[in-house]
Amino acid sequence: MYVGVFDVEQRLEQMKKLLKEKKRLKELLESDIEQIERDVHTLEARMESFRQTVV
């Protein structure tokens, strides 16, 4: 019986570690997405400015 409890506790610890890693990856992805969105908005503004000077 002890071995079964140990396995459950070990699995729980693995799942907690995995959850922590996934949350960190999610934060990194969200940060990357925000940066890309800022870059897209900057490029759109530059393109609009360029269009106004050309036309």
MMTF fields as JSON, N, C-alpha, C and O atoms, coordinates in Angstrom:
{
  "mmtfVersion": "1.0.0",
  "mmtfProducer": "UNKNOWN",
  "numBonds": 219,
  "numAtoms": 220,
  "numGroups": 55,
  "numChains": 1,
  "numModels": 1,
  "chainsPerModel": [1],
  "groupsPerChain": [55],
  "chainIdList": ["A"],
  "bondAtomList": [4, 2, 8, 6, 12, 10, 16, 14, 20, 18, 24, 22, 28, 26, 32, 30, 36, 34, 40, 38, 44, 42, 48, 46, 52, 50, 56, 54, 60, 58, 64, 62, 68, 66, 72, 70, 76, 74, 80, 78, 84, 82, 88, 86, 92, 90, 96, 94, 100, 98, 104, 102, 108, 106, 112, 110, 116, 114, 120, 118, 124, 122, 128, 126, 132, 130, 136, 134, 140, 138, 144, 142, 148, 146, 152, 150, 156, 154, 160, 158, 164, 162, 168, 166, 172, 170, 176, 174, 180, 178, 184, 182, 188, 186, 192, 190, 196, 194, 200, 198, 204, 202, 208, 206, 212, 210, 216, 214],
  "bondOrderList": [1, 1, 1, 1, 1, 1, 1, 1, 1, 1, 1, 1, 1, 1, 1, 1, 1, 1, 1, 1, 1, 1, 1, 1, 1, 1, 1, 1, 1, 1, 1, 1, 1, 1, 1, 1, 1, 1, 1, 1, 1, 1, 1, 1, 1, 1, 1, 1, 1, 1, 1, 1, 1, 1],
  "groupList": [{"groupName": "MET", "atomNameList": ["N", "CA", "C", "O"], "elementList": ["N", "C", "C", "O"], "formalChargeList": [0, 0, 0, 0], "bondAtomList": [1, 0, 2, 1, 3, 2], "bondOrderList": [1, 1, 2], "singleLetterCode": "M", "chemCompType": "L-PEPTIDE LINKING"}, {"groupName": "TYR", "atomNameList": ["N", "CA", "C", "O"], "elementList": ["N", "C", "C", "O"], "formalChargeList": [0, 0, 0, 0], "bondAtomList": [1, 0, 2, 1, 3, 2], "bondOrderList": [1, 1, 2], "singleLetterCode": "Y", "chemCompType": "L-PEPTIDE LINKING"}, {"groupName": "VAL", "atomNameList": ["N", "CA", "C", "O"], "elementList": ["N", "C", "C", "O"], "formalChargeList": [0, 0, 0, 0], "bondAtomList": [1, 0, 2, 1, 3, 2], "bondOrderList": [1, 1, 2], "singleLetterCode": "V", "chemCompType": "L-PEPTIDE LINKING"}, {"groupName": "GLY", "atomNameList": ["N", "CA", "C", "O"], "elementList": ["N", "C", "C", "O"], "formalChargeList": [0, 0, 0, 0], "bondAtomList": [1, 0, 2, 1, 3, 2], "bondOrderList": [1, 1, 2], "singleLetterCode": "G", "chemCompType": "PEPTIDE LINKING"}, {"groupName": "PHE", "atomNameList": ["N", "CA", "C", "O"], "elementList": ["N", "C", "C", "O"], "formalChargeList": [0, 0, 0, 0], "bondAtomList": [1, 0, 2, 1, 3, 2], "bondOrderList": [1, 1, 2], "singleLetterCode": "F", "chemCompType": "L-PEPTIDE LINKING"}, {"groupName": "ASP", "atomNameList": ["N", "CA", "C", "O"], "elementList": ["N", "C", "C", "O"], "formalChargeList": [0, 0, 0, 0], "bondAtomList": [1, 0, 2, 1, 3, 2], "bondOrderList": [1, 1, 2], "singleLetterCode": "D", "chemCompType": "L-PEPTIDE LINKING"}, {"groupName": "GLU", "atomNameList": ["N", "CA", "C", "O"], "elementList": ["N", "C", "C", "O"], "formalChargeList": [0, 0, 0, 0], "bondAtomList": [1, 0, 2, 1, 3, 2], "bondOrderList": [1, 1, 2], "singleLetterCode": "E", "chemCompType": "L-PEPTIDE LINKING"}, {"groupName": "GLN", "atomNameList": ["N", "CA", "C", "O"], "elementList": ["N", "C", "C", "O"], "formalChargeList": [0, 0, 0, 0], "bondAtomList": [1, 0, 2, 1, 3, 2], "bondOrderList": [1, 1, 2], "singleLetterCode": "Q", "chemCompType": "L-PEPTIDE LINKING"}, {"groupName": "ARG", "atomNameList": ["N", "CA", "C", "O"], "elementList": ["N", "C", "C", "O"], "formalChargeList": [0, 0, 0, 0], "bondAtomList": [1, 0, 2, 1, 3, 2], "bondOrderList": [1, 1, 2], "singleLetterCode": "R", "chemCompType": "L-PEPTIDE LINKING"}, {"groupName": "LEU", "atomNameList": ["N", "CA", "C", "O"], "elementList": ["N", "C", "C", "O"], "formalChargeList": [0, 0, 0, 0], "bondAtomList": [1, 0, 2, 1, 3, 2], "bondOrderList": [1, 1, 2], "singleLetterCode": "L", "chemCompType": "L-PEPTIDE LINKING"}, {"groupName": "LYS", "atomNameList": ["N", "CA", "C", "O"], "elementList": ["N", "C", "C", "O"], "formalChargeList": [0, 0, 0, 0], "bondAtomList": [1, 0, 2, 1, 3, 2], "bondOrderList": [1, 1, 2], "singleLetterCode": "K", "chemCompType": "L-PEPTIDE LINKING"}, {"groupName": "SER", "atomNameList": ["N", "CA", "C", "O"], "elementList": ["N", "C", "C", "O"], "formalChargeList": [0, 0, 0, 0], "bondAtomList": [1, 0, 2, 1, 3, 2], "bondOrderList": [1, 1, 2], "singleLetterCode": "S", "chemCompType": "L-PEPTIDE LINKING"}, {"groupName": "ILE", "atomNameList": ["N", "CA", "C", "O"], "elementList": ["N", "C", "C", "O"], "formalChargeList": [0, 0, 0, 0], "bondAtomList": [1, 0, 2, 1, 3, 2], "bondOrderList": [1, 1, 2], "singleLetterCode": "I", "chemCompType": "L-PEPTIDE LINKING"}, {"groupName": "HIS", "atomNameList": ["N", "CA", "C", "O"], "elementList": ["N", "C", "C", "O"], "formalChargeList": [0, 0, 0, 0], "bondAtomList": [1, 0, 2, 1, 3, 2], "bondOrderList": [1, 1, 2], "singleLetterCode": "H", "chemCompType": "L-PEPTIDE LINKING"}, {"groupName": "THR", "atomNameList": ["N", "CA", "C", "O"], "elementList": ["N", "C", "C", "O"], "formalChargeList": [0, 0, 0, 0], "bondAtomList": [1, 0, 2, 1, 3, 2], "bondOrderList": [1, 1, 2], "singleLetterCode": "T", "chemCompType": "L-PEPTIDE LINKING"}, {"groupName": "ALA", "atomNameList": ["N", "CA", "C", "O"], "elementList": ["N", "C", "C", "O"], "formalChargeList": [0, 0, 0, 0], "bondAtomList": [1, 0, 2, 1, 3, 2], "bondOrderList": [1, 1, 2], "singleLetterCode": "A", "chemCompType": "L-PEPTIDE LINKING"}],
  "groupTypeList": [0, 1, 2, 3, 2, 4, 5, 2, 6, 7, 8, 9, 6, 7, 0, 10, 10, 9, 9, 10, 6, 10, 10, 8, 9, 10, 6, 9, 9, 6, 11, 5, 12, 6, 7, 12, 6, 8, 5, 2, 13, 14, 9, 6, 15, 8, 0, 6, 11, 4, 8, 7, 14, 2, 2],
  "groupIdList": [1, 2, 3, 4, 5, 6, 7, 8, 9, 10, 11, 12, 13, 14, 15, 16, 17, 18, 19, 20, 21, 22, 23, 24, 25, 26, 27, 28, 29, 30, 31, 32, 33, 34, 35, 36, 37, 38, 39, 40, 41, 42, 43, 44, 45, 46, 47, 48, 49, 50, 51, 52, 53, 54, 55],
  "secStructList": [7, 2, 2, 2, 2, 2, 2, 2, 2, 2, 2, 2, 2, 2, 2, 2, 2, 2, 2, 2, 2, 2, 2, 2, 2, 2, 2, 2, 2, 2, 2, 2, 2, 2, 2, 2, 2, 2, 2, 2, 2, 2, 2, 2, 2, 2, 2, 2, 2, 2, 2, 2, 2, 2, 7],
  "xCoordList": [0.829, 0.0, 0.868, 0.54, 1.952, 2.826, 3.376, 3.491, 3.71, 4.255, 3.229, 3.588, 1.964, 0.917, 0.761, 0.582, 0.827, 0.727, 1.916, 1.772, 3.095, 4.291, 4.166, 4.53, 3.659, 3.501, 2.543, 2.786, 1.466, 0.502, 1.147, 0.957, 1.903, 2.57, 3.622, 3.766, 4.349, 5.354, 4.688, 5.169, 3.605, 2.875, 2.349, 2.389, 1.86, 1.372, 2.486, 2.275, 3.657, 4.802, 5.194, 5.516, 5.168, 5.474, 4.467, 4.829, 3.201, 2.148, 2.287, 2.073, 2.644, 2.855, 4.006, 3.927, 5.086, 6.246, 5.867, 6.243, 5.127, 4.685, 3.784, 3.912, 2.884, 1.994, 2.784, 2.489, 3.777, 4.624, 5.351, 5.421, 5.891, 6.592, 5.64, 5.988, 4.444, 3.461, 3.031, 2.86, 2.854, 2.482, 3.58, 3.298, 4.831, 5.955, 5.982, 6.191, 5.774, 5.73, 4.592, 4.747, 3.445, 2.3, 2.655, 2.32, 3.33, 3.746, 4.691, 4.566, 5.636, 6.578, 5.863, 6.167, 4.916, 4.154, 3.323, 3.261, 2.688, 1.879, 2.745, 2.338, 3.938, 4.868, 5.284, 5.327, 5.588, 5.955, 4.809, 5.031, 3.6, 2.428, 2.248, 1.983, 2.388, 2.248, 3.297, 2.987, 4.54, 5.603, 5.312, 5.52, 4.842, 4.514, 3.375, 3.404, 2.37, 1.262, 1.752, 1.316, 2.663, 3.23, 3.996, 3.883, 4.776, 5.539, 4.62, 4.896, 3.536, 2.58, 1.953, 1.829, 1.562, 0.964, 1.97, 1.607, 3.214, 4.257, 4.444, 4.53, 4.507, 4.675, 3.475, 3.631, 2.273, 1.076, 1.106, 0.742, 1.536, 1.625, 2.661, 2.432, 3.794, 4.825, 4.323, 4.563, 3.625, 3.094, 2.08, 2.083, 1.224, 0.224, 0.898, 0.494, 1.912, 2.666, 3.34, 3.336, 3.912, 4.565, 3.562, 3.848, 2.384, 1.345, 0.909, 0.663, 0.815, 0.38, 1.42, 1.069, 2.686, 3.747, 3.876, 4.245, 3.586, 3.717, 2.527, 2.694, 1.345, 0.136, -0.004, -0.959],
  "yCoordList": [-1.197, 0.0, 1.254, 2.233, 1.233, 2.404, 2.763, 3.936, 1.728, 1.971, 2.693, 3.602, 2.31, 2.978, 4.437, 5.295, 4.725, 6.109, 6.91, 8.054, 6.3, 6.981, 7.32, 8.417, 6.39, 6.624, 7.783, 8.606, 7.853, 8.942, 10.267, 11.27, 10.279, 11.514, 11.932, 13.117, 10.967, 11.267, 11.824, 12.789, 11.221, 11.696, 13.108, 13.943, 13.372, 14.704, 15.737, 16.822, 15.407, 16.32, 16.548, 17.669, 15.491, 15.643, 16.554, 17.398, 16.374, 17.195, 18.657, 19.557, 18.895, 20.274, 20.922, 22.087, 20.158, 20.675, 20.969, 22.004, 20.058, 20.25, 21.472, 22.25, 21.64, 22.801, 24.098, 25.066, 24.12, 25.306, 25.627, 26.786, 24.601, 24.795, 25.314, 26.214, 24.745, 25.167, 26.607, 27.366, 26.989, 28.377, 29.33, 30.405, 28.938, 29.776, 29.906, 30.997, 28.808, 28.858, 29.749, 30.501, 29.661, 30.496, 31.973, 32.793, 32.311, 33.697, 34.166, 35.284, 33.308, 33.668, 33.87, 34.81, 32.991, 33.122, 34.396, 35.1, 34.691, 35.91, 37.146, 38.106, 37.12, 38.237, 38.38, 39.491, 37.269, 37.303, 37.843, 38.635, 37.42, 37.868, 39.373, 40.074, 39.872, 41.308, 42.093, 43.134, 41.601, 42.276, 42.271, 43.282, 41.164, 41.081, 42.027, 42.684, 42.107, 43.033, 44.474, 45.258, 44.835, 46.194, 46.448, 47.519, 45.453, 45.597, 45.768, 46.581, 45.009, 45.108, 46.501, 47.108, 47.004, 48.342, 49.412, 50.359, 49.259, 50.203, 50.174, 51.22, 48.972, 48.847, 49.414, 50.069, 49.159, 49.707, 51.23, 51.869, 51.809, 53.269, 53.808, 54.829, 53.127, 53.558, 53.462, 54.356, 52.377, 52.207, 53.299, 53.856, 53.602, 54.651, 56.004, 56.788, 56.265, 57.513, 57.58, 58.627, 56.471, 56.415, 56.637, 57.354, 56.023, 56.189, 57.643, 58.133, 58.321, 59.713, 60.62, 61.594, 60.299, 61.138, 60.842, 61.733, 59.625, 59.25, 59.777, 60.255, 59.696, 60.101, 61.562, 62.107],
  "zCoordList": [0.0, 0.0, 0.0, -0.67, 0.731, 0.789, -0.59, -0.946, -1.352, -2.693, -3.552, -4.3, -3.464, -4.221, -3.829, -4.693, -2.549, -2.069, -2.565, -2.995, -2.502, -2.974, -4.46, -4.882, -5.24, -6.672, -6.928, -7.811, -6.167, -6.335, -5.957, -6.646, -4.872, -4.452, -5.471, -5.772, -5.995, -7.008, -8.264, -8.859, -8.648, -9.827, -9.599, -10.503, -8.404, -8.069, -8.187, -8.729, -7.686, -7.783, -9.242, -9.634, -10.038, -11.467, -12.148, -12.967, -11.801, -12.405, -11.992, -12.805, -10.734, -10.272, -11.017, -11.407, -11.218, -11.946, -13.399, -13.948, -14.007, -15.381, -15.503, -16.449, -14.558, -14.56, -14.456, -15.157, -13.59, -13.438, -14.739, -15.148, -15.386, -16.656, -17.733, -18.498, -17.788, -18.795, -18.561, -19.516, -17.304, -17.0, -17.442, -17.972, -17.226, -17.642, -19.169, -19.7, -19.857, -21.32, -21.802, -22.764, -21.127, -21.484, -21.32, -22.175, -20.226, -20.006, -21.105, -21.605, -21.478, -22.537, -23.868, -24.603, -24.178, -25.424, -25.426, -26.433, -24.303, -24.224, -24.406, -25.061, -23.825, -23.993, -25.454, -25.983, -26.102, -27.52, -28.373, -29.288, -28.075, -28.825, -28.662, -29.639, -27.447, -27.209, -27.989, -28.568, -28.009, -28.744, -30.244, -30.916, -30.766, -32.188, -32.523, -33.564, -31.656, -31.892, -31.924, -32.768, -31.007, -31.016, -32.313, -32.909, -32.744, -33.981, -35.185, -36.066, -35.226, -36.328, -36.356, -37.42, -35.192, -35.136, -35.579, -36.277, -35.176, -35.59, -37.103, -37.745, -37.666, -39.118, -39.868, -40.898, -39.345, -39.988, -39.972, -40.959, -38.865, -38.772, -39.753, -40.401, -39.864, -40.822, -42.254, -43.066, -42.56, -43.92, -44.235, -45.333, -43.284, -43.495, -43.695, -44.554, -42.909, -43.051, -44.419, -45.066, -44.852, -46.154, -47.276, -48.235, -47.161, -48.18, -48.302, -49.404, -47.182, -47.199, -47.857, -48.524, -47.67, -48.287, -49.774, -50.539, -50.206, -51.623, -52.413, -53.535, -51.849, -52.576, -52.533, -53.086]
}
